[in-house]
Amino acid sequence: MHELTLCQQTLAVIEEQARLRQAARVTQVWLRVGAFSCVESSALQFCFELVCRETLAEGCTLHIDEQQAECWCHRCQRYVNLLTHRVRRCPDCNSDDLRIVADEGLQITRLEIEEE
């Protein structure tokens, strides 16, 4: 389950940013998850709550924004968007000859904190 490792790494960044801003605690976190990041949202939610225990982010609300991946279809010769890594076919021509152009993986897009 790589979600646990991702959450541990994400929490390290969150804690660093919270300390820089002298936060008393982190109240909300927004994450953007790319379609081909192979992250299951429910597992991410569970692992995030687990790693946040006894930290500045304990009890914070996690918002997950699932993003499409942009791919180049060699048959259509144009860009298409895909919603999941499970379906790697062009929605227009059904070709599987796609090249992933943009998939943002996992990003922290926003933090909400309480100041000391």
Coordinates of N, CA and C in Angstrom, one line a residue:
M1 N 0.9 -1.2 0.0 CA 0.0 0.0 0.0 C 0.9 1.2 0.0
H2 N 1.1 1.8 -1.2 CA 2.0 3.0 -1.3 C 1.3 4.3 -0.8
E3 N 0.0 4.2 -0.5 CA -0.7 5.4 0.0 C -0.1 5.8 1.4
L4 N 0.3 4.8 2.2 CA 0.9 5.1 3.5 C 2.2 5.9 3.4
T5 N 3.1 5.4 2.5 CA 4.3 6.2 2.2 C 4.0 7.6 1.7
L6 N 3.1 7.7 0.8 CA 2.7 9.0 0.2 C 2.2 9.9 1.4
C7 N 1.4 9.4 2.2 CA 0.9 10.2 3.3 C 2.0 10.6 4.3
Q8 N 2.9 9.7 4.6 CA 4.0 10.1 5.5 C 4.8 11.2 4.9
Q9 N 5.1 11.1 3.6 CA 5.9 12.2 2.9 C 5.1 13.5 2.8
T10 N 3.8 13.4 2.6 CA 2.9 14.6 2.5 C 2.9 15.2 3.9
L11 N 2.7 14.4 4.9 CA 2.7 15.0 6.3 C 4.0 15.7 6.6
A12 N 5.1 15.2 6.2 CA 6.4 15.9 6.5 C 6.4 17.3 5.8
V13 N 5.9 17.4 4.6 CA 5.8 18.7 4.0 C 4.8 19.6 4.7
I14 N 3.7 19.1 5.1 CA 2.7 19.8 5.8 C 3.2 20.4 7.1
E15 N 3.9 19.5 7.9 CA 4.5 19.9 9.2 C 5.5 21.0 9.0
E16 N 6.4 20.8 8.0 CA 7.4 21.8 7.7 C 6.8 23.2 7.4
Q17 N 5.8 23.2 6.6 CA 5.1 24.5 6.2 C 4.4 25.0 7.5
A18 N 3.8 24.2 8.3 CA 3.1 24.7 9.5 C 4.0 25.3 10.4
R19 N 5.2 24.7 10.6 CA 6.2 25.2 11.5 C 6.7 26.6 11.0
L20 N 6.9 26.7 9.7 CA 7.4 27.9 9.1 C 6.4 29.1 9.4
R21 N 5.2 28.7 9.5 CA 4.1 29.7 9.7 C 3.7 29.8 11.2
Q22 N 4.4 29.1 12.0 CA 4.2 29.1 13.5 C 2.7 28.7 13.8
A23 N 2.3 27.7 13.1 CA 0.9 27.2 13.3 C 0.7 26.4 14.6
A24 N -0.4 26.6 15.2 CA -0.8 25.8 16.4 C -1.3 24.5 15.9
R25 N -2.0 24.5 14.8 CA -2.5 23.2 14.2 C -2.9 23.4 12.8
V26 N -2.9 22.3 12.1 CA -3.4 22.3 10.7 C -4.9 21.8 10.8
T27 N -5.8 22.6 10.2 CA -7.2 22.3 10.2 C -7.8 21.6 9.0
Q28 N -7.2 22.0 7.8 CA -7.7 21.4 6.6 C -6.5 21.3 5.6
V29 N -6.6 20.3 4.7 CA -5.6 20.0 3.7 C -6.3 19.6 2.4
W30 N -5.8 20.3 1.3 CA -6.4 19.9 0.0 C -5.3 19.3 -0.8
L31 N -5.6 18.1 -1.3 CA -4.7 17.3 -2.2 C -5.3 17.2 -3.6
R32 N -4.4 17.3 -4.6 CA -4.8 17.0 -6.0 C -4.1 15.7 -6.3
V33 N -5.0 14.7 -6.8 CA -4.5 13.4 -7.1 C -4.7 13.1 -8.6
G34 N -3.6 12.9 -9.3 CA -3.7 12.6 -10.8 C -4.3 11.3 -11.1
A35 N -4.9 11.2 -12.2 CA -5.6 9.9 -12.6 C -4.7 8.7 -12.7
F36 N -3.4 8.9 -13.1 CA -2.5 7.8 -13.2 C -1.6 7.7 -12.1
S37 N -1.9 8.3 -11.0 CA -1.0 8.2 -9.8 C -1.2 6.9 -9.1
C38 N -2.2 6.1 -9.5 CA -2.6 4.8 -8.8 C -2.8 4.9 -7.4
V39 N -3.5 6.0 -7.0 CA -3.8 6.2 -5.6 C -5.3 6.0 -5.4
E40 N -5.7 5.2 -4.5 CA -7.1 5.0 -4.1 C -7.5 6.0 -3.1
S41 N -8.5 6.8 -3.4 CA -8.9 7.9 -2.5 C -9.3 7.4 -1.1
S42 N -10.0 6.2 -1.0 CA -10.4 5.7 0.3 C -9.1 5.3 1.1
A43 N -8.2 4.7 0.5 CA -6.9 4.2 1.2 C -6.1 5.5 1.6
L44 N -6.1 6.5 0.7 CA -5.4 7.7 1.0 C -6.0 8.4 2.2
Q45 N -7.3 8.5 2.3 CA -8.0 9.1 3.4 C -7.7 8.3 4.7
F46 N -7.8 7.0 4.7 CA -7.5 6.2 5.9 C -6.0 6.4 6.3
C47 N -5.1 6.3 5.4 CA -3.7 6.4 5.8 C -3.4 7.8 6.3
F48 N -4.0 8.8 5.7 CA -3.7 10.2 6.1 C -4.2 10.4 7.6
E49 N -5.4 9.9 7.9 CA -5.8 10.0 9.3 C -4.9 9.3 10.2
L50 N -4.4 8.1 9.8 CA -3.4 7.3 10.6 C -2.1 8.1 10.9
V51 N -1.5 8.6 9.8 CA -0.2 9.2 10.0 C -0.3 10.6 10.7
C52 N -1.5 11.2 10.7 CA -1.7 12.5 11.3 C -1.9 12.4 12.8
R53 N -2.0 11.2 13.4 CA -2.2 11.1 14.8 C -1.1 11.7 15.6
E54 N -1.4 12.4 16.6 CA -0.4 13.0 17.5 C 0.6 14.0 16.8
T55 N 0.1 14.7 15.7 CA 0.8 15.7 15.0 C 0.0 17.0 15.0
L56 N 0.6 18.0 14.4 CA -0.1 19.3 14.2 C -1.4 19.1 13.3
A57 N -1.4 18.0 12.5 CA -2.5 17.8 11.6 C -3.6 16.9 12.1
E58 N -3.4 16.4 13.3 CA -4.4 15.4 13.9 C -5.8 16.0 13.8
G59 N -6.8 15.3 13.3 CA -8.1 15.7 13.2 C -8.5 16.7 12.1
C60 N -7.5 17.0 11.2 CA -7.8 18.0 10.2 C -8.7 17.3 9.1
T61 N -9.3 18.1 8.3 CA -10.2 17.6 7.2 C -9.3 17.5 6.0
L62 N -9.4 16.4 5.3 CA -8.7 16.1 4.1 C -9.7 16.3 2.9
H63 N -9.3 17.1 1.9 CA -10.1 17.3 0.7 C -9.3 16.7 -0.4
I64 N -9.9 15.8 -1.2 CA -9.2 15.1 -2.3 C -9.8 15.5 -3.6
D65 N -9.0 16.1 -4.5 CA -9.5 16.5 -5.8 C -8.9 15.6 -6.8
E66 N -9.7 14.7 -7.4 CA -9.2 13.8 -8.4 C -9.2 14.5 -9.8
Q67 N -8.0 14.5 -10.4 CA -7.8 15.1 -11.7 C -7.7 14.2 -12.8
Q68 N -8.1 14.7 -14.0 CA -7.9 13.9 -15.2 C -6.5 13.9 -15.7
A69 N -6.1 12.9 -16.5 CA -4.7 12.9 -17.1 C -4.9 13.3 -18.5
E70 N -4.0 14.1 -19.0 CA -4.0 14.5 -20.4 C -3.1 13.5 -21.2
C71 N -3.6 13.0 -22.3 CA -2.8 12.0 -23.1 C -2.9 12.5 -24.6
W72 N -1.9 12.0 -25.3 CA -1.8 12.2 -26.7 C -2.2 10.9 -27.4
C73 N -3.3 11.0 -28.3 CA -3.7 9.9 -29.0 C -3.0 9.9 -30.4
H74 N -2.2 8.8 -30.6 CA -1.5 8.8 -31.9 C -2.4 8.6 -33.1
R75 N -3.5 7.9 -32.9 CA -4.4 7.6 -34.0 C -5.2 8.9 -34.4
C76 N -5.8 9.6 -33.3 CA -6.5 10.8 -33.6 C -5.7 12.0 -33.8
Q77 N -4.4 11.9 -33.4 CA -3.5 13.1 -33.5 C -4.0 14.3 -32.7
R78 N -4.5 14.0 -31.5 CA -4.9 15.1 -30.6 C -4.9 14.7 -29.2
Y79 N -5.0 15.7 -28.3 CA -5.0 15.4 -26.9 C -6.4 15.0 -26.4
V80 N -6.4 14.1 -25.5 CA -7.7 13.6 -24.8 C -7.4 13.5 -23.3
N81 N -8.5 13.6 -22.6 CA -8.4 13.5 -21.1 C -9.0 12.2 -20.6
L82 N -8.3 11.5 -19.7 CA -8.7 10.3 -19.1 C -8.9 10.4 -17.6
L83 N -9.9 9.8 -17.1 CA -10.3 9.9 -15.7 C -9.6 8.9 -14.8
T84 N -9.1 7.8 -15.3 CA -8.6 6.7 -14.5 C -7.5 6.0 -15.2
H85 N -6.6 5.4 -14.4 CA -5.5 4.6 -15.0 C -6.0 3.2 -15.5
R86 N -7.3 2.9 -15.1 CA -7.8 1.5 -15.4 C -8.3 1.5 -16.8
V87 N -8.6 2.6 -17.4 CA -9.1 2.7 -18.8 C -8.1 3.5 -19.6
R88 N -7.3 2.8 -20.4 CA -6.3 3.6 -21.1 C -6.6 3.5 -22.6
R89 N -7.8 3.9 -22.9 CA -8.2 4.0 -24.3 C -8.7 5.3 -24.7
C90 N -8.5 5.7 -25.9 CA -9.0 7.0 -26.4 C -10.5 7.0 -26.3
P91 N -11.1 8.0 -25.7 CA -12.6 8.1 -25.7 C -13.3 8.3 -27.0
D92 N -12.5 8.7 -28.0 CA -13.1 9.0 -29.3 C -12.9 7.8 -30.3
C93 N -11.7 7.3 -30.4 CA -11.4 6.2 -31.4 C -11.2 4.8 -30.8
N94 N -11.1 4.8 -29.4 CA -10.9 3.5 -28.7 C -9.5 2.9 -28.9
S95 N -8.6 3.7 -29.4 CA -7.2 3.3 -29.5 C -6.5 3.2 -28.2
D96 N -5.6 2.2 -28.0 CA -4.8 2.2 -26.8 C -3.4 2.7 -27.0
D97 N -3.2 3.4 -28.2 CA -1.9 4.0 -28.5 C -1.8 5.4 -28.0
L98 N -1.7 5.5 -26.7 CA -1.8 6.8 -26.0 C -0.4 7.1 -25.3
R99 N -0.1 8.3 -25.2 CA 1.1 8.7 -24.5 C 0.7 9.7 -23.4
I100 N 1.0 9.4 -22.2 CA 0.6 10.3 -21.1 C 1.5 11.6 -21.2
V101 N 0.8 12.7 -21.3 CA 1.5 14.0 -21.4 C 1.5 14.8 -20.1
A102 N 0.4 14.7 -19.4 CA 0.4 15.5 -18.1 C -0.5 14.7 -17.1
D103 N 0.2 14.4 -16.0 CA -0.5 13.8 -14.9 C 0.2 14.3 -13.6
E104 N -0.5 15.0 -12.8 CA 0.2 15.7 -11.7 C 0.5 14.9 -10.5
G105 N 0.3 13.6 -10.5 CA 0.7 12.7 -9.4 C -0.1 13.2 -8.2
L106 N 0.6 13.5 -7.1 CA 0.0 13.9 -5.8 C 0.6 15.2 -5.4
Q107 N -0.3 16.2 -5.3 CA 0.2 17.6 -4.9 C -0.6 18.1 -3.7
I108 N 0.0 18.8 -2.8 CA -0.7 19.6 -1.8 C -1.0 20.9 -2.5
T109 N -2.3 21.3 -2.5 CA -2.7 22.5 -3.2 C -3.0 23.6 -2.2
R110 N -3.4 23.2 -1.0 CA -3.8 24.3 0.0 C -3.7 23.7 1.4
L111 N -3.4 24.6 2.3 CA -3.4 24.2 3.8 C -4.1 25.3 4.5
E112 N -4.9 24.9 5.5 CA -5.5 25.9 6.4 C -5.0 25.6 7.8
I113 N -4.6 26.6 8.4 CA -4.0 26.5 9.7 C -4.6 27.4 10.8
E114 N -4.4 27.1 12.0 CA -4.7 28.0 13.1 C -3.4 28.5 13.7
E115 N -3.3 29.8 13.8 CA -2.0 30.4 14.3 C -2.0 30.3 15.8
E116 N -0.8 30.3 16.4 CA -0.6 30.3 17.8 C -1.1 31.5 18.5

